[in-house]
Amino acid sequence: MAILSLQNPATGESLGTLAEATPEQIHQTMESARGAFASWSQTSLSERLDYLVRLRHYLVEHGEELALQISQDTGKVTLEAFMTEIFVTVDTIRFYEKNAHRMLSSQKVPTNLVLWPKKSYIHYKPMGVVAVISPWNYPFQLAMIPVLSALVAGNTVILKPSEVTPSTGLLIEELFRAVPLPKGVVSVLHGGREVGQALVTERPDKIFFTGSVATGKKIMAAAAEHLIPVELELGGKDPMIVLEDAHLERAANAAVWGAFTNSGQVCMSVERLYVHESIYPDFLALVTKKASALRQGYPDQAEVGSMTSPQQIGIVRQHVEEALAKGATAVIGGQFPVTSDSMFLPPTILTNVTSDMKIMQEETFGPILPIMTFSHEEEAIRLANASPYGLNASVWSRDKTRARRVAEKLESGNVCMNDVIISYANPYLPFGGVKSSGIGRYRGPSGLQAFTHSISIIHDPGTRKREVNWYPYTEDQRRLFVGLTDFLYARKRKWNRGVLGAIWRELKRLF
Ligand code: NAD
């Protein structure tokens, strides 16, 4: 049986060990989730929301303790853990309390006149067992929000949290024990890649995955074997475009926060900064001053905590070293002592970078802010879009029309104008990527409905003995359809007596 070690990355302190789930446990967990689905899917939405209200109260009452535990697991400062893990989860619960009834109730839709007297509606039906496979950078909320969304929609859930942050997986398991849900409704399977693979092999009814592009592709390939629907929330290389009429101080504050929050381990962090050449010297001076003032530490009295995953440090170092070797300049930071085993990386600003460097191409996922200039709007859009990723982007201008024009030309699932990252915080907005950043959306009405099968239901009163399109086929039917097509859809409406006669005779055949 494989064992995971629990460790505080900021201090190196060992927090114990945890056994990975065995194949037998994974199988039994799936059986139990399937068994629980039969009754959970029949509970009313109000009952399901009652559980969420209890969970919200628990999170509010224990929020600071929980944030500290998440900090111990990730090395992030506790204020960040509170704001981005606890607050966002609580806020999402309240959003569901207020809106889930509207988003999940059956929705009437119009029915074409030719289908008279039928009526149509969409019914949102739970899918079954949803597998949520989550990453380590926001190990609490990136697990909790999909889990809660799946539950609200009437599914049972199996969560496979990241093996890099197993303590948060344990914490989530305890949370659902503290706010007890019926047995089998939410289960947590601890472990790494093999446990994730085995979970997919158990054929859940939907897979909600957040993580890297490479793993996303593997999961999608495995899911294709059984045509399991997948939703993939993957990486990013998010651009920030600062136009010459932006509020410079605000943009500089945002660039520093957007690049260094959570030590840059954010799928939506600012990983490429494009600044108009006319404001570049002033802007660079501002971001340098602000970044130099950041305090690194743990768990508080600091802005920037430690890195969470030792593997990620290798990638960050490689990107920075390649950039420096190719002529980039580290305005601040940039030195990663080879011998040090510290998990704290210095916030780094790089200039003289070029689009062919890894630092401008691949996801770095560390506290690095590379900056390039542009001379006109179209060039900025072209540079921003020249990436395989498309998760989030930001555009900065005091001119709303101009900012919108640029925002709508960006190849990105989410765009912020005069802000960074924050689109995720609005639960009314769907979230997800384009290009290599993923498939599907969660959050917002469509994101909740994505945890259901949208069943199209059309209803005929059932009082006529047949329909015009049914057997036996007749010459009148042919005339009726050709005549109707001309009447309804031709450039110029045509109508003739022969068709009217055919319609009359066909109508009589209906009753
Ligand atoms: P990862 O892909 O290494 O792992 C994610 C999860 O998948 C983990 O739980 C892991 O155990 C599991 N896993 C790994 N291989 C598997 C397999 N073959 N089958 C089933 N499960 C498997 O990602 P990570 O390093 O934990 O997370 C960082 C990545 O996540 C970054 O690329 C980041 O951009 C991305 N991310 C995306 C979003 C988003 O919303 N789009 C949010 C956060 C993080």
mmCIF file of C-alpha atoms in Angstrom, residues 35-374:
data_model
loop_
_atom_site.group_PDB
_atom_site.id
_atom_site.type_symbol
_atom_site.label_atom_id
_atom_site.label_comp_id
_atom_site.label_asym_id
_atom_site.label_seq_id
_atom_site.Cartn_x
_atom_site.Cartn_y
_atom_site.Cartn_z
ATOM 1 C CA GLY A 35 -25.985 2.978 -4.177
ATOM 2 C CA ALA A 36 -26.354 6.425 -2.597
ATOM 3 C CA PHE A 37 -27.268 8.013 -5.927
ATOM 4 C CA ALA A 38 -30.620 6.266 -6.022
ATOM 5 C CA SER A 39 -31.879 8.142 -2.960
ATOM 6 C CA TRP A 40 -29.780 11.344 -3.192
ATOM 7 C CA SER A 41 -31.024 12.054 -6.718
ATOM 8 C CA GLN A 42 -34.591 11.807 -5.386
ATOM 9 C CA THR A 43 -34.101 14.310 -2.542
ATOM 10 C CA SER A 44 -35.616 17.697 -3.198
ATOM 11 C CA LEU A 45 -33.304 20.529 -4.130
ATOM 12 C CA SER A 46 -34.356 22.322 -0.925
ATOM 13 C CA GLU A 47 -33.162 19.354 1.153
ATOM 14 C CA ARG A 48 -29.856 19.286 -0.684
ATOM 15 C CA LEU A 49 -29.419 23.008 -0.158
ATOM 16 C CA ASP A 50 -30.090 22.546 3.576
ATOM 17 C CA TYR A 51 -26.898 20.491 3.781
ATOM 18 C CA LEU A 52 -25.042 23.281 2.045
ATOM 19 C CA VAL A 53 -26.379 25.843 4.508
ATOM 20 C CA ARG A 54 -25.021 23.727 7.377
ATOM 21 C CA LEU A 55 -21.710 23.499 5.593
ATOM 22 C CA ARG A 56 -21.677 27.293 5.092
ATOM 23 C CA HIS A 57 -22.224 27.835 8.798
ATOM 24 C CA TYR A 58 -19.441 25.397 9.624
ATOM 25 C CA LEU A 59 -17.042 27.124 7.229
ATOM 26 C CA VAL A 60 -17.856 30.552 8.627
ATOM 27 C CA GLU A 61 -17.428 29.364 12.222
ATOM 28 C CA HIS A 62 -14.153 27.514 11.568
ATOM 29 C CA GLY A 63 -12.864 29.586 8.637
ATOM 30 C CA GLU A 64 -9.654 30.858 10.173
ATOM 31 C CA GLU A 65 -8.641 27.445 11.578
ATOM 32 C CA LEU A 66 -9.316 25.846 8.207
ATOM 33 C CA ALA A 67 -7.325 28.567 6.410
ATOM 34 C CA LEU A 68 -4.383 27.896 8.715
ATOM 35 C CA GLN A 69 -4.575 24.170 7.977
ATOM 36 C CA ILE A 70 -4.606 24.891 4.229
ATOM 37 C CA SER A 71 -1.586 27.177 4.709
ATOM 38 C CA GLN A 72 0.257 24.372 6.491
ATOM 39 C CA ASP A 73 -0.389 22.117 3.523
ATOM 40 C CA THR A 74 0.511 24.621 0.794
ATOM 41 C CA GLY A 75 2.870 27.224 2.268
ATOM 42 C CA LYS A 76 0.552 30.055 1.211
ATOM 43 C CA VAL A 77 -0.041 32.931 3.626
ATOM 44 C CA THR A 78 -3.168 32.441 5.706
ATOM 45 C CA LEU A 79 -4.891 35.604 4.502
ATOM 46 C CA GLU A 80 -4.654 34.273 0.945
ATOM 47 C CA ALA A 81 -5.936 30.890 2.110
ATOM 48 C CA PHE A 82 -8.887 32.591 3.761
ATOM 49 C CA MET A 83 -9.728 34.892 0.833
ATOM 50 C CA THR A 84 -9.234 32.466 -2.014
ATOM 51 C CA GLU A 85 -10.186 29.128 -0.488
ATOM 52 C CA ILE A 86 -12.700 29.737 2.320
ATOM 53 C CA PHE A 87 -14.399 32.979 1.274
ATOM 54 C CA VAL A 88 -14.846 31.914 -2.365
ATOM 55 C CA THR A 89 -16.374 28.592 -1.287
ATOM 56 C CA VAL A 90 -18.778 30.209 1.177
ATOM 57 C CA ASP A 91 -19.766 32.806 -1.412
ATOM 58 C CA THR A 92 -20.464 30.055 -3.959
ATOM 59 C CA ILE A 93 -22.671 28.202 -1.463
ATOM 60 C CA ARG A 94 -24.717 31.362 -0.924
ATOM 61 C CA PHE A 95 -24.981 31.759 -4.705
ATOM 62 C CA TYR A 96 -26.473 28.257 -4.948
ATOM 63 C CA GLU A 97 -28.840 28.905 -2.044
ATOM 64 C CA LYS A 98 -30.179 31.937 -3.909
ATOM 65 C CA ASN A 99 -30.117 30.699 -7.478
ATOM 66 C CA ALA A 100 -30.049 26.911 -7.755
ATOM 67 C CA HIS A 101 -33.843 26.615 -7.879
ATOM 68 C CA ARG A 102 -33.996 28.936 -10.875
ATOM 69 C CA MET A 103 -31.025 27.303 -12.595
ATOM 70 C CA LEU A 104 -32.193 23.712 -12.166
ATOM 71 C CA SER A 105 -35.934 24.007 -12.545
ATOM 72 C CA SER A 106 -37.422 22.826 -15.820
ATOM 73 C CA GLN A 107 -37.278 25.485 -18.473
ATOM 74 C CA LYS A 108 -40.086 26.075 -20.970
ATOM 75 C CA VAL A 109 -38.932 26.814 -24.514
ATOM 76 C CA PRO A 110 -40.973 27.958 -27.540
ATOM 77 C CA THR A 111 -42.294 25.346 -29.966
ATOM 78 C CA ASN A 112 -42.476 26.102 -33.720
ATOM 79 C CA LEU A 113 -45.927 26.800 -35.111
ATOM 80 C CA VAL A 114 -45.670 23.806 -37.457
ATOM 81 C CA LEU A 115 -45.461 21.561 -34.393
ATOM 82 C CA TRP A 116 -48.732 22.934 -32.934
ATOM 83 C CA PRO A 117 -50.241 21.941 -30.476
ATOM 84 C CA LYS A 118 -47.121 20.523 -28.842
ATOM 85 C CA LYS A 119 -45.279 22.149 -25.923
ATOM 86 C CA SER A 120 -41.570 21.836 -25.079
ATOM 87 C CA TYR A 121 -39.318 22.146 -22.062
ATOM 88 C CA ILE A 122 -35.842 21.229 -20.800
ATOM 89 C CA HIS A 123 -35.515 19.060 -17.710
ATOM 90 C CA TYR A 124 -32.190 18.990 -15.805
ATOM 91 C CA LYS A 125 -31.525 15.487 -14.582
ATOM 92 C CA PRO A 126 -28.660 14.367 -12.315
ATOM 93 C CA MET A 127 -26.024 12.307 -14.108
ATOM 94 C CA GLY A 128 -25.028 9.749 -11.473
ATOM 95 C CA VAL A 129 -21.596 9.533 -9.836
ATOM 96 C CA VAL A 130 -19.317 12.469 -10.610
ATOM 97 C CA ALA A 131 -15.562 12.015 -10.173
ATOM 98 C CA VAL A 132 -13.775 15.230 -9.221
ATOM 99 C CA ILE A 133 -9.997 15.103 -9.668
ATOM 100 C CA SER A 134 -8.337 18.192 -8.259
ATOM 101 C CA PRO A 135 -4.915 19.942 -8.188
ATOM 102 C CA TRP A 136 -2.696 21.310 -5.420
ATOM 103 C CA ASN A 137 -2.548 25.053 -6.012
ATOM 104 C CA TYR A 138 -5.971 25.869 -4.489
ATOM 105 C CA PRO A 139 -6.534 22.420 -3.017
ATOM 106 C CA PHE A 140 -9.625 23.380 -1.047
ATOM 107 C CA GLN A 141 -11.822 25.468 -3.323
ATOM 108 C CA LEU A 142 -10.854 23.744 -6.592
ATOM 109 C CA ALA A 143 -12.092 20.530 -4.990
ATOM 110 C CA MET A 144 -15.027 21.933 -3.013
ATOM 111 C CA ILE A 145 -16.705 24.048 -5.694
ATOM 112 C CA PRO A 146 -17.050 21.259 -8.264
ATOM 113 C CA VAL A 147 -18.026 18.801 -5.502
ATOM 114 C CA LEU A 148 -20.746 21.139 -4.234
ATOM 115 C CA SER A 149 -21.955 21.917 -7.754
ATOM 116 C CA ALA A 150 -22.295 18.212 -8.506
ATOM 117 C CA LEU A 151 -24.139 17.624 -5.214
ATOM 118 C CA VAL A 152 -26.577 20.494 -5.709
ATOM 119 C CA ALA A 153 -27.399 19.092 -9.132
ATOM 120 C CA GLY A 154 -28.355 15.774 -7.477
ATOM 121 C CA ASN A 155 -25.255 13.666 -8.149
ATOM 122 C CA THR A 156 -23.150 11.730 -5.698
ATOM 123 C CA VAL A 157 -19.445 12.533 -5.782
ATOM 124 C CA ILE A 158 -16.061 10.887 -5.424
ATOM 125 C CA LEU A 159 -13.225 13.342 -4.898
ATOM 126 C CA LYS A 160 -9.610 12.466 -5.663
ATOM 127 C CA PRO A 161 -7.572 15.344 -4.221
ATOM 128 C CA SER A 162 -3.966 16.029 -5.179
ATOM 129 C CA GLU A 163 -1.287 13.880 -3.593
ATOM 130 C CA VAL A 164 0.871 17.037 -3.287
ATOM 131 C CA THR A 165 -1.553 18.488 -0.716
ATOM 132 C CA PRO A 166 -3.019 15.411 1.004
ATOM 133 C CA SER A 167 -3.756 17.226 4.288
ATOM 134 C CA THR A 168 -6.383 19.336 2.526
ATOM 135 C CA GLY A 169 -7.932 16.163 1.135
ATOM 136 C CA LEU A 170 -8.184 14.866 4.706
ATOM 137 C CA LEU A 171 -9.600 18.172 5.858
ATOM 138 C CA ILE A 172 -12.341 18.005 3.214
ATOM 139 C CA GLU A 173 -13.169 14.447 4.235
ATOM 140 C CA GLU A 174 -13.495 15.567 7.859
ATOM 141 C CA LEU A 175 -15.622 18.526 6.840
ATOM 142 C CA PHE A 176 -18.194 16.295 5.174
ATOM 143 C CA ARG A 177 -18.152 14.105 8.268
ATOM 144 C CA ALA A 178 -18.776 17.138 10.484
ATOM 145 C CA VAL A 179 -21.741 18.178 8.340
ATOM 146 C CA PRO A 180 -22.885 14.669 7.852
ATOM 147 C CA LEU A 181 -24.250 13.784 4.473
ATOM 148 C CA PRO A 182 -25.935 10.422 3.920
ATOM 149 C CA LYS A 183 -23.410 7.599 3.477
ATOM 150 C CA GLY A 184 -21.849 7.403 0.041
ATOM 151 C CA VAL A 185 -22.974 10.859 -1.099
ATOM 152 C CA VAL A 186 -19.457 12.337 -0.944
ATOM 153 C CA SER A 187 -16.368 10.150 -0.645
ATOM 154 C CA VAL A 188 -12.717 11.071 -0.748
ATOM 155 C CA LEU A 189 -10.094 8.789 -2.259
ATOM 156 C CA HIS A 190 -6.597 9.746 -1.189
ATOM 157 C CA GLY A 191 -3.667 9.046 -3.453
ATOM 158 C CA GLY A 192 -1.806 9.987 -6.579
ATOM 159 C CA ARG A 193 -1.921 9.259 -10.284
ATOM 160 C CA GLU A 194 -2.685 5.536 -9.927
ATOM 161 C CA VAL A 195 -5.681 6.238 -7.712
ATOM 162 C CA GLY A 196 -6.928 8.814 -10.246
ATOM 163 C CA GLN A 197 -6.478 6.312 -13.077
ATOM 164 C CA ALA A 198 -8.284 3.583 -11.147
ATOM 165 C CA LEU A 199 -11.156 5.964 -10.419
ATOM 166 C CA VAL A 200 -11.570 6.679 -14.141
ATOM 167 C CA THR A 201 -11.528 2.943 -14.825
ATOM 168 C CA GLU A 202 -14.483 2.539 -12.455
ATOM 169 C CA ARG A 203 -16.551 4.416 -15.063
ATOM 170 C CA PRO A 204 -18.013 7.399 -13.221
ATOM 171 C CA ASP A 205 -20.851 9.142 -15.063
ATOM 172 C CA LYS A 206 -18.900 12.375 -15.417
ATOM 173 C CA ILE A 207 -15.314 13.425 -14.774
ATOM 174 C CA PHE A 208 -14.545 16.942 -13.648
ATOM 175 C CA PHE A 209 -10.797 17.438 -13.853
ATOM 176 C CA THR A 210 -8.644 20.404 -12.879
ATOM 177 C CA GLY A 211 -4.926 20.110 -13.519
ATOM 178 C CA SER A 212 -2.272 20.093 -16.200
ATOM 179 C CA VAL A 213 -2.802 19.799 -19.953
ATOM 180 C CA ALA A 214 -0.768 16.578 -20.069
ATOM 181 C CA THR A 215 -2.945 14.846 -17.462
ATOM 182 C CA GLY A 216 -6.119 16.286 -18.972
ATOM 183 C CA LYS A 217 -5.303 14.625 -22.298
ATOM 184 C CA LYS A 218 -4.661 11.276 -20.597
ATOM 185 C CA ILE A 219 -7.935 11.462 -18.694
ATOM 186 C CA MET A 220 -9.852 12.396 -21.815
ATOM 187 C CA ALA A 221 -8.303 9.474 -23.698
ATOM 188 C CA ALA A 222 -9.181 7.037 -20.893
ATOM 189 C CA ALA A 223 -12.704 8.469 -20.624
ATOM 190 C CA ALA A 224 -13.193 8.086 -24.387
ATOM 191 C CA GLU A 225 -13.033 4.290 -23.939
ATOM 192 C CA HIS A 226 -16.396 4.451 -22.180
ATOM 193 C CA LEU A 227 -17.671 7.754 -23.626
ATOM 194 C CA ILE A 228 -17.611 9.325 -20.166
ATOM 195 C CA PRO A 229 -18.280 13.072 -20.407
ATOM 196 C CA VAL A 230 -15.278 15.073 -19.210
ATOM 197 C CA GLU A 231 -14.792 18.636 -18.237
ATOM 198 C CA LEU A 232 -11.205 19.839 -18.267
ATOM 199 C CA GLU A 233 -9.985 22.930 -16.433
ATOM 200 C CA LEU A 234 -6.337 23.156 -17.478
ATOM 201 C CA GLY A 235 -3.369 25.485 -17.462
ATOM 202 C CA GLY A 236 -2.851 29.012 -18.664
ATOM 203 C CA LYS A 237 -0.239 31.537 -19.780
ATOM 204 C CA ASP A 238 -2.364 34.562 -19.161
ATOM 205 C CA PRO A 239 -1.561 37.872 -20.847
ATOM 206 C CA MET A 240 -2.058 41.341 -19.372
ATOM 207 C CA ILE A 241 -2.214 44.202 -21.872
ATOM 208 C CA VAL A 242 -1.577 47.704 -20.543
ATOM 209 C CA LEU A 243 -2.639 50.324 -23.085
ATOM 210 C CA GLU A 244 -1.178 53.829 -22.980
ATOM 211 C CA ASP A 245 -4.285 55.388 -21.381
ATOM 212 C CA ALA A 246 -4.457 52.924 -18.440
ATOM 213 C CA HIS A 247 -4.461 54.027 -14.811
ATOM 214 C CA LEU A 248 -0.769 53.276 -14.309
ATOM 215 C CA GLU A 249 -0.678 52.913 -10.551
ATOM 216 C CA ARG A 250 -3.704 50.579 -10.542
ATOM 217 C CA ALA A 251 -2.254 48.518 -13.394
ATOM 218 C CA ALA A 252 1.108 48.241 -11.608
ATOM 219 C CA ASN A 253 -0.545 47.136 -8.352
ATOM 220 C CA ALA A 254 -2.561 44.556 -10.285
ATOM 221 C CA ALA A 255 0.440 43.243 -12.216
ATOM 222 C CA VAL A 256 2.352 42.654 -8.985
ATOM 223 C CA TRP A 257 -0.587 40.975 -7.254
ATOM 224 C CA GLY A 258 -1.606 39.055 -10.376
ATOM 225 C CA ALA A 259 1.891 37.657 -10.903
ATOM 226 C CA PHE A 260 2.917 36.933 -7.317
ATOM 227 C CA THR A 261 -0.260 35.952 -5.467
ATOM 228 C CA ASN A 262 -0.031 32.345 -4.289
ATOM 229 C CA SER A 263 3.638 32.551 -5.400
ATOM 230 C CA GLY A 264 2.391 32.654 -8.988
ATOM 231 C CA GLN A 265 0.921 29.153 -8.703
ATOM 232 C CA VAL A 266 -2.374 30.243 -10.206
ATOM 233 C CA CYS A 267 -3.772 28.976 -13.479
ATOM 234 C CA MET A 268 -4.890 32.589 -14.095
ATOM 235 C CA SER A 269 -1.810 34.451 -12.863
ATOM 236 C CA VAL A 270 -0.313 37.167 -15.012
ATOM 237 C CA GLU A 271 2.368 35.206 -16.853
ATOM 238 C CA ARG A 272 2.934 37.613 -19.774
ATOM 239 C CA LEU A 273 2.783 41.369 -19.415
ATOM 240 C CA TYR A 274 2.563 43.544 -22.543
ATOM 241 C CA VAL A 275 2.961 47.296 -21.935
ATOM 242 C CA HIS A 276 2.612 50.133 -24.447
ATOM 243 C CA GLU A 277 6.093 51.466 -25.219
ATOM 244 C CA SER A 278 5.149 55.087 -24.412
ATOM 245 C CA ILE A 279 4.429 54.301 -20.745
ATOM 246 C CA TYR A 280 6.906 51.466 -20.301
ATOM 247 C CA PRO A 281 9.667 53.315 -18.361
ATOM 248 C CA ASP A 282 7.209 54.745 -15.809
ATOM 249 C CA PHE A 283 5.302 51.479 -15.550
ATOM 250 C CA LEU A 284 8.464 49.421 -15.062
ATOM 251 C CA ALA A 285 9.640 51.766 -12.314
ATOM 252 C CA LEU A 286 6.298 51.372 -10.545
ATOM 253 C CA VAL A 287 6.091 47.569 -10.714
ATOM 254 C CA THR A 288 9.733 47.257 -9.653
ATOM 255 C CA LYS A 289 9.158 49.465 -6.623
ATOM 256 C CA LYS A 290 6.000 47.627 -5.627
ATOM 257 C CA ALA A 291 7.447 44.146 -6.141
ATOM 258 C CA SER A 292 10.579 45.086 -4.178
ATOM 259 C CA ALA A 293 8.376 46.002 -1.218
ATOM 260 C CA LEU A 294 6.771 42.535 -0.984
ATOM 261 C CA ARG A 295 7.490 40.545 2.159
ATOM 262 C CA GLN A 296 8.055 36.815 1.874
ATOM 263 C CA GLY A 297 7.185 34.602 4.775
ATOM 264 C CA TYR A 298 4.795 32.225 6.421
ATOM 265 C CA PRO A 299 2.097 32.042 7.719
ATOM 266 C CA ASP A 300 1.336 35.783 8.049
ATOM 267 C CA GLN A 301 2.975 39.228 8.166
ATOM 268 C CA ALA A 302 3.863 38.563 4.534
ATOM 269 C CA GLU A 303 2.438 38.880 1.050
ATOM 270 C CA VAL A 304 4.225 36.002 -0.663
ATOM 271 C CA GLY A 305 4.359 32.521 0.842
ATOM 272 C CA SER A 306 6.367 29.512 -0.252
ATOM 273 C CA MET A 307 5.983 27.304 -3.297
ATOM 274 C CA THR A 308 3.814 24.234 -2.737
ATOM 275 C CA SER A 309 5.303 21.619 -5.035
ATOM 276 C CA PRO A 310 9.060 20.943 -5.184
ATOM 277 C CA GLN A 311 8.634 19.672 -8.779
ATOM 278 C CA GLN A 312 7.295 23.047 -9.855
ATOM 279 C CA ILE A 313 10.430 24.799 -8.612
ATOM 280 C CA GLY A 314 12.468 22.884 -11.209
ATOM 281 C CA ILE A 315 10.210 24.148 -14.019
ATOM 282 C CA VAL A 316 10.322 27.752 -12.798
ATOM 283 C CA ARG A 317 14.089 27.677 -12.496
ATOM 284 C CA GLN A 318 14.461 26.189 -15.973
ATOM 285 C CA HIS A 319 12.280 28.912 -17.552
ATOM 286 C CA VAL A 320 14.144 31.723 -15.787
ATOM 287 C CA GLU A 321 17.584 30.316 -16.516
ATOM 288 C CA GLU A 322 16.760 29.835 -20.190
ATOM 289 C CA ALA A 323 15.471 33.423 -20.424
ATOM 290 C CA LEU A 324 18.577 34.848 -18.721
ATOM 291 C CA ALA A 325 20.859 32.759 -20.958
ATOM 292 C CA LYS A 326 19.063 34.124 -24.032
ATOM 293 C CA GLY A 327 19.508 37.753 -22.976
ATOM 294 C CA ALA A 328 16.703 38.570 -20.540
ATOM 295 C CA THR A 329 17.418 40.863 -17.595
ATOM 296 C CA ALA A 330 16.264 40.159 -14.037
ATOM 297 C CA VAL A 331 15.251 43.589 -12.756
ATOM 298 C CA ILE A 332 14.587 42.036 -9.365
ATOM 299 C CA GLY A 333 14.957 38.409 -8.206
ATOM 300 C CA GLY A 334 16.072 35.794 -10.682
ATOM 301 C CA GLN A 335 18.543 33.997 -8.441
ATOM 302 C CA PHE A 336 17.599 30.504 -7.356
ATOM 303 C CA PRO A 337 20.479 29.057 -5.316
ATOM 304 C CA VAL A 338 21.092 25.570 -6.709
ATOM 305 C CA THR A 339 21.944 24.054 -3.335
ATOM 306 C CA SER A 340 19.137 25.598 -1.311
ATOM 307 C CA ASP A 341 16.197 23.391 -0.412
ATOM 308 C CA SER A 342 14.110 26.431 0.461
ATOM 309 C CA MET A 343 10.620 26.426 -1.002
ATOM 310 C CA PHE A 344 10.609 30.243 -1.182
ATOM 311 C CA LEU A 345 11.334 31.634 -4.633
ATOM 312 C CA PRO A 346 12.137 35.335 -4.971
ATOM 313 C CA PRO A 347 9.530 37.434 -6.834
ATOM 314 C CA THR A 348 11.221 38.084 -10.161
ATOM 315 C CA ILE A 349 10.675 40.669 -12.874
ATOM 316 C CA LEU A 350 12.221 39.914 -16.250
ATOM 317 C CA THR A 351 12.689 42.412 -19.089
ATOM 318 C CA ASN A 352 14.315 42.025 -22.520
ATOM 319 C CA VAL A 353 12.325 38.825 -22.956
ATOM 320 C CA THR A 354 11.294 37.595 -26.402
ATOM 321 C CA SER A 355 8.278 35.616 -27.558
ATOM 322 C CA ASP A 356 10.345 32.519 -28.359
ATOM 323 C CA MET A 357 11.522 32.037 -24.752
ATOM 324 C CA LYS A 358 9.887 29.347 -22.594
ATOM 325 C CA ILE A 359 9.049 32.064 -20.081
ATOM 326 C CA MET A 360 6.684 33.572 -22.702
ATOM 327 C CA GLN A 361 5.477 30.267 -24.166
ATOM 328 C CA GLU A 362 4.971 27.630 -21.462
ATOM 329 C CA GLU A 363 3.121 27.738 -18.171
ATOM 330 C CA THR A 364 5.691 28.730 -15.514
ATOM 331 C CA PHE A 365 3.466 28.589 -12.412
ATOM 332 C CA GLY A 366 5.859 30.561 -10.220
ATOM 333 C CA PRO A 367 6.464 34.132 -8.983
ATOM 334 C CA ILE A 368 7.855 35.459 -12.269
ATOM 335 C CA LEU A 369 6.669 38.515 -14.192
ATOM 336 C CA PRO A 370 8.121 38.801 -17.707
ATOM 337 C CA ILE A 371 7.437 42.123 -19.441
ATOM 338 C CA MET A 372 7.473 43.048 -23.145
ATOM 339 C CA THR A 373 6.490 46.240 -24.941
ATOM 340 C CA PHE A 374 4.212 46.833 -27.937
#
